[in-house]
Short mmCIF file of C-alpha atoms in Angstrom, two decimals:
data_model
loop_
_atom_site.label_atom_id
_atom_site.label_comp_id
_atom_site.label_asym_id
_atom_site.label_seq_id
_atom_site.Cartn_x
_atom_site.Cartn_y
_atom_site.Cartn_z
CA MET Z 1 12.68 4.38 -14.00
CA PRO Z 2 15.60 6.83 -13.33
CA ALA Z 3 17.63 6.76 -10.00
CA THR Z 4 17.18 10.73 -9.55
CA ILE Z 5 13.83 11.90 -8.60
CA ASP Z 6 11.81 12.66 -11.94
CA GLU Z 7 8.37 13.99 -11.67
CA ARG Z 8 7.23 12.48 -14.77
CA THR Z 9 7.40 9.05 -13.06
CA VAL Z 10 5.52 7.54 -9.98
CA CYS Z 11 8.19 5.56 -8.44
CA GLN Z 12 8.51 5.44 -4.79
CA PRO Z 13 11.71 7.16 -2.82
CA ARG Z 14 14.45 4.95 -2.28
CA ASN Z 15 15.29 2.54 0.42
CA ALA Z 16 17.87 4.92 1.87
CA GLU Z 17 15.30 7.55 2.25
CA PHE Z 18 12.96 5.31 3.83
CA ARG Z 19 15.46 4.30 6.21
CA ALA Z 20 16.30 7.93 7.21
CA TRP Z 21 12.90 8.78 7.68
CA TRP Z 22 11.71 5.82 9.80
CA ARG Z 23 14.52 6.04 12.08
CA ARG Z 24 13.11 9.45 12.85
CA ALA Z 25 9.81 8.14 12.97
CA ILE Z 26 10.24 5.30 15.33
CA LYS Z 27 13.59 6.39 17.13
CA VAL Z 28 15.22 2.97 16.47
CA ILE Z 29 19.04 2.53 15.34
CA GLU Z 30 19.72 1.16 11.90
CA GLU Z 31 20.54 -2.59 11.85
CA PRO Z 32 24.30 -3.10 10.57
CA GLY Z 33 24.21 -5.00 7.57
CA VAL Z 34 21.50 -3.73 5.70
CA ALA Z 35 22.25 -3.69 1.92
CA GLU Z 36 22.15 -0.85 -0.23
CA ASP Z 37 19.87 -0.32 -3.25
CA ASP Z 38 21.43 -1.56 -6.59
CA PRO Z 39 20.83 1.98 -8.06
CA ARG Z 40 20.39 0.13 -11.58
CA ALA Z 41 17.33 -1.51 -9.95
CA THR Z 42 13.81 -0.17 -9.73
CA PRO Z 43 13.05 0.85 -6.25
CA ASP Z 44 10.49 -1.16 -4.59
CA ALA Z 45 7.45 0.49 -3.07
CA ILE Z 46 8.40 -0.29 0.57
CA SER Z 47 11.93 -2.02 1.09
CA PRO Z 48 12.16 -5.18 3.17
CA GLU Z 49 14.49 -2.91 5.32
CA ARG Z 50 12.01 -0.56 6.20
CA LEU Z 51 9.57 -3.14 6.93
CA GLN Z 52 11.69 -4.36 9.49
CA LEU Z 53 12.12 -1.02 11.09
CA ALA Z 54 8.29 -0.53 10.87
CA ASP Z 55 7.66 -3.58 12.94
CA ALA Z 56 6.12 -1.38 15.38
CA ARG Z 57 5.08 -3.94 17.79
CA ILE Z 58 1.45 -3.50 16.78
CA PHE Z 59 1.99 -7.27 17.41
CA HIS Z 60 -1.76 -8.15 18.80
CA LEU Z 61 -3.49 -5.49 16.91
CA SER Z 62 -4.00 -7.45 13.55
CA PRO Z 63 -5.77 -10.14 15.75
CA ILE Z 64 -8.19 -7.70 17.37
CA VAL Z 65 -8.94 -5.93 14.35
CA GLY Z 66 -9.18 -9.32 12.74
CA GLN Z 67 -12.06 -9.97 15.16
CA LEU Z 68 -13.89 -6.70 14.52
CA VAL Z 69 -13.76 -7.79 10.94
CA GLU Z 70 -15.08 -11.03 11.69
CA LEU Z 71 -18.00 -9.47 13.72
CA TRP Z 72 -18.51 -6.80 10.71
CA ASN Z 73 -19.17 -10.15 8.24
CA GLU Z 74 -21.55 -11.64 10.61
CA PRO Z 75 -25.14 -11.62 9.75
CA GLU Z 76 -27.22 -8.74 11.10
CA GLU Z 77 -28.54 -11.26 14.25
CA ASP Z 78 -29.21 -14.62 15.30
CA GLU Z 79 -31.22 -15.96 17.82
CA TYR Z 80 -29.40 -14.65 20.59
CA GLY Z 81 -29.43 -11.17 19.34
CA ARG Z 82 -27.70 -8.76 16.97
CA LEU Z 83 -24.04 -9.74 16.13
CA LYS Z 84 -22.92 -6.96 13.63
CA PRO Z 85 -21.46 -3.55 14.65
CA THR Z 86 -22.78 -0.23 13.12
CA ARG Z 87 -20.29 1.41 10.99
CA HIS Z 88 -19.84 3.78 13.35
CA ALA Z 89 -18.78 1.41 16.34
CA PHE Z 90 -16.55 -0.55 13.79
CA ASP Z 91 -14.82 2.40 12.56
CA THR Z 92 -14.20 4.18 15.74
CA SER Z 93 -13.23 1.25 17.65
CA VAL Z 94 -10.38 0.52 15.08
CA GLN Z 95 -9.34 4.20 15.16
CA PHE Z 96 -9.11 3.95 18.88
CA LEU Z 97 -7.04 0.63 18.71
CA ILE Z 98 -4.66 2.10 15.81
CA ASP Z 99 -4.59 5.58 17.61
CA ALA Z 100 -3.83 3.78 21.04
CA ALA Z 101 -0.84 1.95 19.39
CA ILE Z 102 0.71 5.02 17.95
CA VAL Z 103 0.68 6.80 21.26
CA ALA Z 104 2.09 3.45 22.95
CA TYR Z 105 4.79 2.88 20.32
CA PRO Z 106 7.68 2.42 20.97
CA ARG Z 107 7.52 1.85 24.74
CA TYR Z 108 5.17 -0.90 24.86
CA GLY Z 109 2.33 -2.55 22.60
CA ILE Z 110 -1.27 -3.16 22.46
CA PRO Z 111 -1.95 -6.50 24.59
CA ALA Z 112 -3.99 -9.39 23.10
CA GLY Z 113 -7.95 -8.78 23.78
CA CYS Z 114 -11.27 -9.95 22.93
CA ALA Z 115 -14.00 -8.04 20.81
CA SER Z 116 -17.61 -8.48 20.80
CA THR Z 117 -20.72 -6.77 19.82
CA ASP Z 118 -23.38 -5.55 22.58
CA SER Z 119 -27.15 -5.71 22.01
CA GLU Z 120 -27.45 -2.57 20.36
CA CYS Z 121 -24.62 -3.14 17.88
CA GLY Z 122 -22.04 -1.19 19.75
CA VAL Z 123 -18.55 -2.79 20.07
CA ARG Z 124 -16.62 -3.84 23.52
CA ILE Z 125 -13.07 -4.80 23.53
CA GLU Z 126 -11.81 -6.23 26.76
CA TRP Z 127 -8.47 -7.02 28.16
CA VAL Z 128 -8.71 -9.38 31.11
CA ARG Z 129 -5.87 -10.19 33.25
CA PRO Z 130 -5.79 -12.00 36.73
CA GLY Z 131 -6.74 -9.03 39.09
CA ALA Z 132 -7.26 -6.43 36.34
CA SER Z 133 -9.12 -5.63 33.40
CA VAL Z 134 -9.64 -3.02 30.81
CA HIS Z 135 -12.77 -2.19 28.81
CA LEU Z 136 -13.16 -0.34 25.42
CA VAL Z 137 -16.55 0.54 24.83
CA VAL Z 138 -17.97 1.94 21.67
CA PRO Z 139 -21.83 2.61 21.48
CA ALA Z 140 -23.56 1.86 18.41
CA GLU Z 141 -24.65 5.51 17.70
CA GLU Z 142 -22.38 8.61 17.51
CA ASN Z 143 -24.37 10.85 20.07
CA ARG Z 144 -23.23 8.22 22.92
CA PRO Z 145 -19.56 8.62 23.71
CA PRO Z 146 -17.18 5.84 23.62
CA TYR Z 147 -15.68 5.31 27.37
CA VAL Z 148 -12.70 3.12 28.94
CA TYR Z 149 -13.54 1.20 31.93
CA HIS Z 150 -10.62 -0.09 34.15
CA GLU Z 151 -10.17 -2.19 37.22
CA VAL Z 152 -6.62 -2.54 38.16
CA GLY Z 153 -6.33 -3.97 41.85
CA ASN Z 154 -8.87 -1.76 43.93
CA ASP Z 155 -8.70 0.93 41.42
CA TYR Z 156 -11.77 1.10 38.96
CA ALA Z 157 -13.50 3.77 37.10
CA THR Z 158 -15.20 5.01 33.76
CA GLU Z 159 -13.66 7.68 31.75
CA ASP Z 160 -14.21 9.16 28.14
CA ALA Z 161 -12.24 7.18 25.72
CA THR Z 162 -9.11 8.59 24.17
CA ALA Z 163 -6.09 6.97 22.71
CA GLU Z 164 -3.99 8.38 25.40
CA ARG Z 165 -6.25 7.13 28.30
CA LEU Z 166 -6.77 3.42 26.60
CA ALA Z 167 -2.94 3.33 25.80
CA TYR Z 168 -2.18 4.20 29.58
CA TRP Z 169 -4.67 1.50 30.93
CA LEU Z 170 -3.35 -1.14 28.65
CA LYS Z 171 0.32 -0.61 29.72
CA SER Z 172 -0.72 -0.86 33.46
CA ILE Z 173 -2.14 -4.53 32.73
CA ASP Z 174 0.09 -5.61 30.10
CA MET W 1 13.44 -13.88 -30.31
CA VAL W 2 11.47 -13.09 -27.32
CA THR W 3 7.73 -12.35 -27.54
CA TRP W 4 5.28 -10.64 -25.13
CA GLN W 5 3.48 -13.75 -24.58
CA GLU W 6 6.66 -15.42 -22.74
CA PHE W 7 6.61 -12.36 -20.09
CA THR W 8 4.71 -13.16 -16.83
CA LEU W 9 3.73 -10.30 -14.17
CA ARG W 10 5.72 -9.77 -11.64
CA SER W 11 4.06 -6.84 -9.84
CA VAL W 12 1.48 -4.08 -10.16
CA TYR W 13 1.31 -0.90 -8.42
CA THR W 14 -1.59 1.22 -8.66
CA ALA W 15 -0.97 4.96 -7.24
CA MET W 16 -2.93 8.01 -6.35
CA PHE W 17 -1.69 11.15 -5.04
CA THR W 18 -3.62 13.16 -2.60
CA PRO W 19 -2.76 16.79 -2.17
CA ASP W 20 -4.55 17.47 1.12
CA HIS W 21 -2.14 16.01 3.55
CA SER W 22 -3.39 17.34 6.65
CA ALA W 23 -6.71 15.18 6.13
CA PHE W 24 -4.59 11.94 6.54
CA ALA W 25 -5.16 9.74 9.64
CA GLY W 26 -3.72 6.15 9.53
CA SER W 27 -6.33 5.25 11.91
CA ARG W 28 -9.12 6.13 9.64
CA VAL W 29 -7.36 4.48 6.51
CA VAL W 30 -7.09 1.16 8.39
CA ALA W 31 -10.88 1.29 9.36
CA THR W 32 -12.16 2.37 6.05
CA ILE W 33 -10.13 -0.55 4.33
CA MET W 34 -10.60 -3.49 6.76
CA ARG W 35 -14.32 -2.64 6.87
CA GLN W 36 -14.75 -3.42 3.26
CA PHE W 37 -11.74 -5.60 2.61
CA GLY W 38 -11.00 -6.95 5.90
CA ASP W 39 -11.01 -10.59 4.83
CA ARG W 40 -8.46 -9.89 2.21
CA PHE W 41 -6.07 -7.69 4.00
CA SER W 42 -5.82 -10.11 7.10
CA GLY W 43 -1.91 -10.05 7.16
CA ASP W 44 0.40 -8.05 8.96
CA MET W 45 -0.59 -4.67 9.76
CA GLN W 46 2.03 -1.71 10.28
CA VAL W 47 0.75 1.78 11.43
CA LEU W 48 3.18 4.48 12.49
CA PRO W 49 2.77 7.87 13.58
CA ILE W 50 3.75 10.76 11.46
CA PRO W 51 6.85 13.17 12.80
CA PRO W 52 6.96 16.79 11.84
CA GLY W 53 8.69 17.06 8.35
CA PHE W 54 7.61 13.55 7.37
CA PRO W 55 7.64 13.12 3.79
CA PRO W 56 4.02 13.20 2.42
CA GLU W 57 4.50 10.53 -0.12
CA PHE W 58 6.00 7.97 2.34
CA PRO W 59 3.57 5.33 3.82
CA ALA W 60 2.38 5.68 7.20
CA VAL W 61 -0.06 2.60 6.96
CA VAL W 62 0.60 -1.09 5.50
CA LEU W 63 -1.85 -3.73 5.21
CA LYS W 64 -1.20 -6.90 3.65
CA SER W 65 -3.19 -10.11 2.45
CA GLY W 66 -2.29 -13.13 4.30
CA ASP W 67 -0.28 -14.67 1.26
CA GLY W 68 1.68 -11.43 0.85
CA SER W 69 0.43 -11.21 -2.73
CA GLN W 70 -1.64 -7.96 -2.00
CA GLU W 71 -0.68 -4.75 -0.26
CA VAL W 72 -2.32 -1.39 0.79
CA SER W 73 0.26 1.38 1.79
CA ALA W 74 -0.86 4.91 2.43
CA GLY W 75 0.88 8.37 3.52
CA PRO W 76 -0.34 11.71 3.60
CA GLY W 77 0.21 12.29 -0.23
CA ARG W 78 0.13 8.85 -1.60
CA PHE W 79 -2.15 5.98 -1.56
CA ASN W 80 -1.00 2.69 -3.27
CA CYS W 81 -2.72 -0.90 -3.76
CA VAL W 82 -0.20 -3.48 -4.92
CA TRP W 83 -0.41 -6.77 -6.26
CA LYS W 84 2.62 -9.06 -6.42
CA GLU W 85 3.58 -12.21 -7.73
CA THR W 86 3.93 -14.78 -4.78
CA GLY W 87 5.34 -17.73 -6.61
CA PRO W 88 5.86 -19.63 -9.81
CA GLY W 89 2.89 -20.99 -11.21
CA VAL W 90 0.52 -18.28 -10.59
CA SER W 91 -0.51 -16.59 -13.77
CA VAL W 92 -2.46 -13.44 -13.46
CA THR W 93 -3.18 -10.88 -16.30
CA LEU W 94 -2.86 -7.13 -15.75
CA ARG W 95 -6.73 -6.92 -16.00
CA GLU W 96 -7.10 -9.40 -13.37
CA ALA W 97 -4.31 -7.95 -11.04
CA LEU W 98 -6.12 -4.45 -11.54
CA ASP W 99 -9.35 -5.77 -10.70
CA GLN W 100 -8.06 -6.71 -7.24
CA CYS W 101 -6.49 -3.26 -6.91
CA VAL W 102 -8.63 -0.57 -8.46
CA PRO W 103 -11.71 -1.38 -6.40
CA VAL W 104 -9.61 -0.37 -3.22
CA LEU W 105 -8.75 2.77 -4.37
CA GLU W 106 -12.19 3.73 -5.62
CA HIS W 107 -13.51 2.48 -2.28
CA TYR W 108 -11.23 4.68 -0.18
CA VAL W 109 -11.80 7.57 -2.47
CA ARG W 110 -15.65 7.36 -2.11
CA GLU W 111 -15.38 6.74 1.47
CA ARG W 112 -13.15 9.34 2.72
CA ASN W 113 -13.94 11.93 0.10
CA VAL W 114 -10.37 12.30 -0.67
CA ARG W 115 -9.28 14.67 -3.38
CA VAL W 116 -6.98 12.96 -5.90
CA GLU W 117 -4.95 14.88 -8.32
CA ARG W 118 -2.54 12.34 -9.97
CA LEU W 119 -2.73 8.59 -10.74
CA GLY W 120 0.04 6.25 -11.68
CA LEU W 121 0.25 2.47 -12.76
CA VAL W 122 3.76 0.79 -12.50
CA LEU W 123 4.13 -2.75 -13.43
CA GLN W 124 6.82 -5.26 -14.10
CA ARG W 125 7.40 -8.16 -16.10
CA ALA W 126 9.68 -10.87 -16.54
CA CYS W 127 10.63 -13.45 -19.37
CA PRO W 128 13.40 -15.92 -18.51
CA ASN W 129 16.41 -15.77 -20.78
CA ASP W 130 19.78 -17.20 -20.70
CA ASN W 131 21.72 -14.01 -22.17
CA PRO W 132 19.20 -11.16 -21.29
CA ALA W 133 21.96 -8.47 -22.88
CA LEU W 134 22.51 -9.97 -25.86
CA THR W 135 18.73 -10.54 -26.55
CA LEU W 136 18.01 -7.09 -26.00
CA ILE W 137 20.86 -5.80 -27.96
CA GLN W 138 19.90 -7.96 -31.05
CA ARG W 139 16.21 -6.82 -30.75
CA PHE W 140 16.79 -3.02 -30.20
CA CYS W 141 20.43 -2.44 -31.94
CA THR W 142 21.53 -2.23 -35.37
CA GLU W 143 23.75 -4.76 -36.70
CA GLU W 144 26.67 -2.08 -36.81
CA SER W 145 25.98 -1.34 -33.16
CA GLN W 146 25.79 -5.12 -32.07
CA ARG W 147 29.45 -5.28 -33.61
CA GLU W 148 30.57 -2.00 -31.68
CA PRO W 149 30.16 -0.72 -29.06
CA PHE W 150 27.61 -3.58 -27.80
CA ASN W 151 29.66 -6.73 -28.57
CA ARG W 152 30.64 -7.30 -25.15
CA SER W 153 27.79 -6.04 -22.90
CA ALA W 154 27.28 -7.95 -19.57
CA THR W 155 24.00 -5.95 -18.87
CA PHE W 156 22.07 -3.74 -21.02
CA GLU W 157 19.00 -1.76 -20.80
CA ILE W 158 16.72 0.78 -22.73
CA HIS W 159 14.76 3.32 -21.54
CA ASN W 160 11.98 5.07 -23.19
CA HIS W 161 9.74 8.02 -22.28
CA LYS W 162 6.78 9.45 -24.22
CA GLU W 163 4.33 11.85 -23.35
CA TYR W 164 0.83 11.92 -25.15
CA ALA W 165 -2.88 11.84 -24.87
CA PRO W 166 -4.49 8.42 -25.03
CA GLU W 167 -7.87 7.96 -27.00
CA GLY W 168 -10.82 8.50 -24.78
CA VAL W 169 -9.47 10.50 -22.09
CA ASN W 170 -8.76 14.38 -22.03
CA TYR W 171 -5.60 14.54 -20.60
CA ARG W 172 -1.78 13.41 -21.38
CA ILE W 173 -0.11 10.79 -19.56
CA ASN W 174 3.83 9.96 -19.41
CA SER W 175 4.61 6.62 -20.48
CA TRP W 176 7.99 5.03 -19.38
CA VAL W 177 9.11 1.77 -20.53
CA ARG W 178 12.40 0.14 -19.26
CA CYS W 179 13.82 -3.05 -20.54
CA GLN W 180 16.36 -4.30 -18.18
CA CYS W 181 18.58 -7.53 -17.49
CA GLY W 182 18.60 -9.02 -14.07
CA PRO W 183 18.30 -11.97 -11.66
CA GLY W 184 14.73 -12.37 -10.59
CA GLY W 185 12.10 -14.76 -9.54
CA PRO W 186 12.43 -17.11 -6.65
CA GLU W 187 15.07 -19.15 -8.12
CA ASN W 188 17.05 -15.84 -9.19
CA ALA W 189 17.42 -16.89 -12.87
CA SER W 190 18.56 -14.75 -15.50
CA VAL W 191 15.61 -12.76 -16.86
CA ILE W 192 14.65 -9.63 -19.04
CA LEU W 193 12.48 -7.33 -16.72
CA VAL W 194 10.35 -4.89 -18.54
CA THR W 195 9.04 -2.01 -16.24
CA GLN W 196 6.08 0.23 -17.37
CA ASP W 197 5.17 3.40 -15.68
CA LEU W 198 2.13 5.10 -16.91
CA ASN W 199 0.89 8.23 -15.00
CA THR W 200 -0.75 11.63 -15.35
CA MET W 201 1.28 14.47 -15.94
CA ALA W 202 2.59 16.37 -12.86
CA THR W 203 2.55 19.47 -14.56
CA GLU W 204 -1.36 19.37 -14.78
CA LEU W 205 -1.99 18.66 -11.23
CA ARG W 206 -4.07 22.06 -10.80
CA GLU W 207 -6.37 20.97 -14.02
CA ARG W 208 -7.21 17.44 -12.81
CA GLN W 209 -9.12 15.93 -9.98
CA PHE W 210 -10.00 12.42 -10.25
CA ASP W 211 -13.08 11.13 -8.42
CA ALA W 212 -13.87 7.05 -8.09
CA ASP W 213 -15.31 6.87 -11.57
CA LYS W 214 -12.60 8.63 -13.16
CA ILE W 215 -10.07 6.49 -11.48
CA GLY W 216 -11.48 3.51 -12.75
CA VAL W 217 -11.55 5.05 -16.30
CA PHE W 218 -7.96 5.66 -16.04
CA PHE W 219 -6.83 2.47 -14.80
CA SER W 220 -8.82 0.60 -17.53
CA MET W 221 -7.38 3.04 -20.19
CA VAL W 222 -3.71 2.47 -19.04
CA CYS W 223 -4.17 -1.28 -18.84
CA ASP W 224 -5.23 -1.36 -22.39
CA GLU W 225 -2.32 1.15 -23.28
CA ALA W 226 0.38 -1.03 -21.17
CA GLU W 227 -0.77 -4.12 -23.15
CA ALA W 228 -0.49 -2.55 -26.48
CA ILE W 229 3.01 -1.18 -25.72
CA ILE W 230 4.45 -4.50 -24.48
CA LYS W 231 3.37 -6.07 -28.03
CA LYS W 232 5.25 -3.34 -29.69
CA TYR W 233 8.20 -4.12 -27.91
CA PHE W 234 8.40 -7.79 -28.16
CA PRO W 235 6.11 -8.48 -31.19
CA LYS W 236 5.32 -12.16 -31.88
#
């Protein structure tokens, strides 16, 4: 499609534009030696350069979300109890993880953790380290608020879950 | 002469444009897509904050399949689902690629109750060719033009745009076809590239709104259109 923006096409913005905006978004310095677009070529939807810039240290997030997807695909229950989270618990826990990763970025990332369901189909995500742990608990139903429980040394407490608090406590144990 | 049957599909972009930018939240996109298509988009995940002034059509969320052949990217003003060829020997029809992509768009619209005012399909096909410029010139230019001025062309492209109302729908679309020369594919071989872009009119945004069912109708229609068009450009 044409090199200039033409509203009759649906092509994506050019790589240079992506890079400029993503520099602002994630506050990183552009890597030297990134090749410019060939103006004769159709722009890709997302350039490889942009994908590099957008490698937002959401490193352990995919595995945790992957665990949640596995739980979501489980049967409703087995002989030990219910396995599959409710839709509310699934959606809310994924949203907390993503929003906490955004809060944390670019200073630090979300560490590796372990997801499971409770007997009522709520979701529990735990980050357990020697001498410290953080637990995100999302009940099955909307009328019960999610919370974050932490134990760091002799300090322990439960508080309403927010992306900011989850990111804060995860930083302290990473 | 090259025929349409010699082309293989390289990429298929399905795009929908969402005017309610403030309703966008990357975390909700991830939850909505992963709940239904989590097994498929098990590859790298990227979600980033949206700073003030961020262009709404830029993606803030990227979800990929494990083999890299499929991808969802979403920003406040645009949601894409993409199929890409991952290597030689994988032959996929346009209909098969759309059968992968379109349900993702439909699911997102149904689940998030998203308003969609514009749709687009951009696809690229490639055909190996030793001399793409000469082949395109011989196909599309008169004998006089072949002698002069297109006698020593290193690269050549034609670009055609139409606006029309296809059968079966009550709106007009843009239809672009661009035939180019280029290296492509894993071996960077010399190829003829054909890019097709079929999309609803930007000038009719206020008059159009596409729910999940209408999205399905649009992509089925443009699939047929795109297949008919390539056959006209490179007939048997």
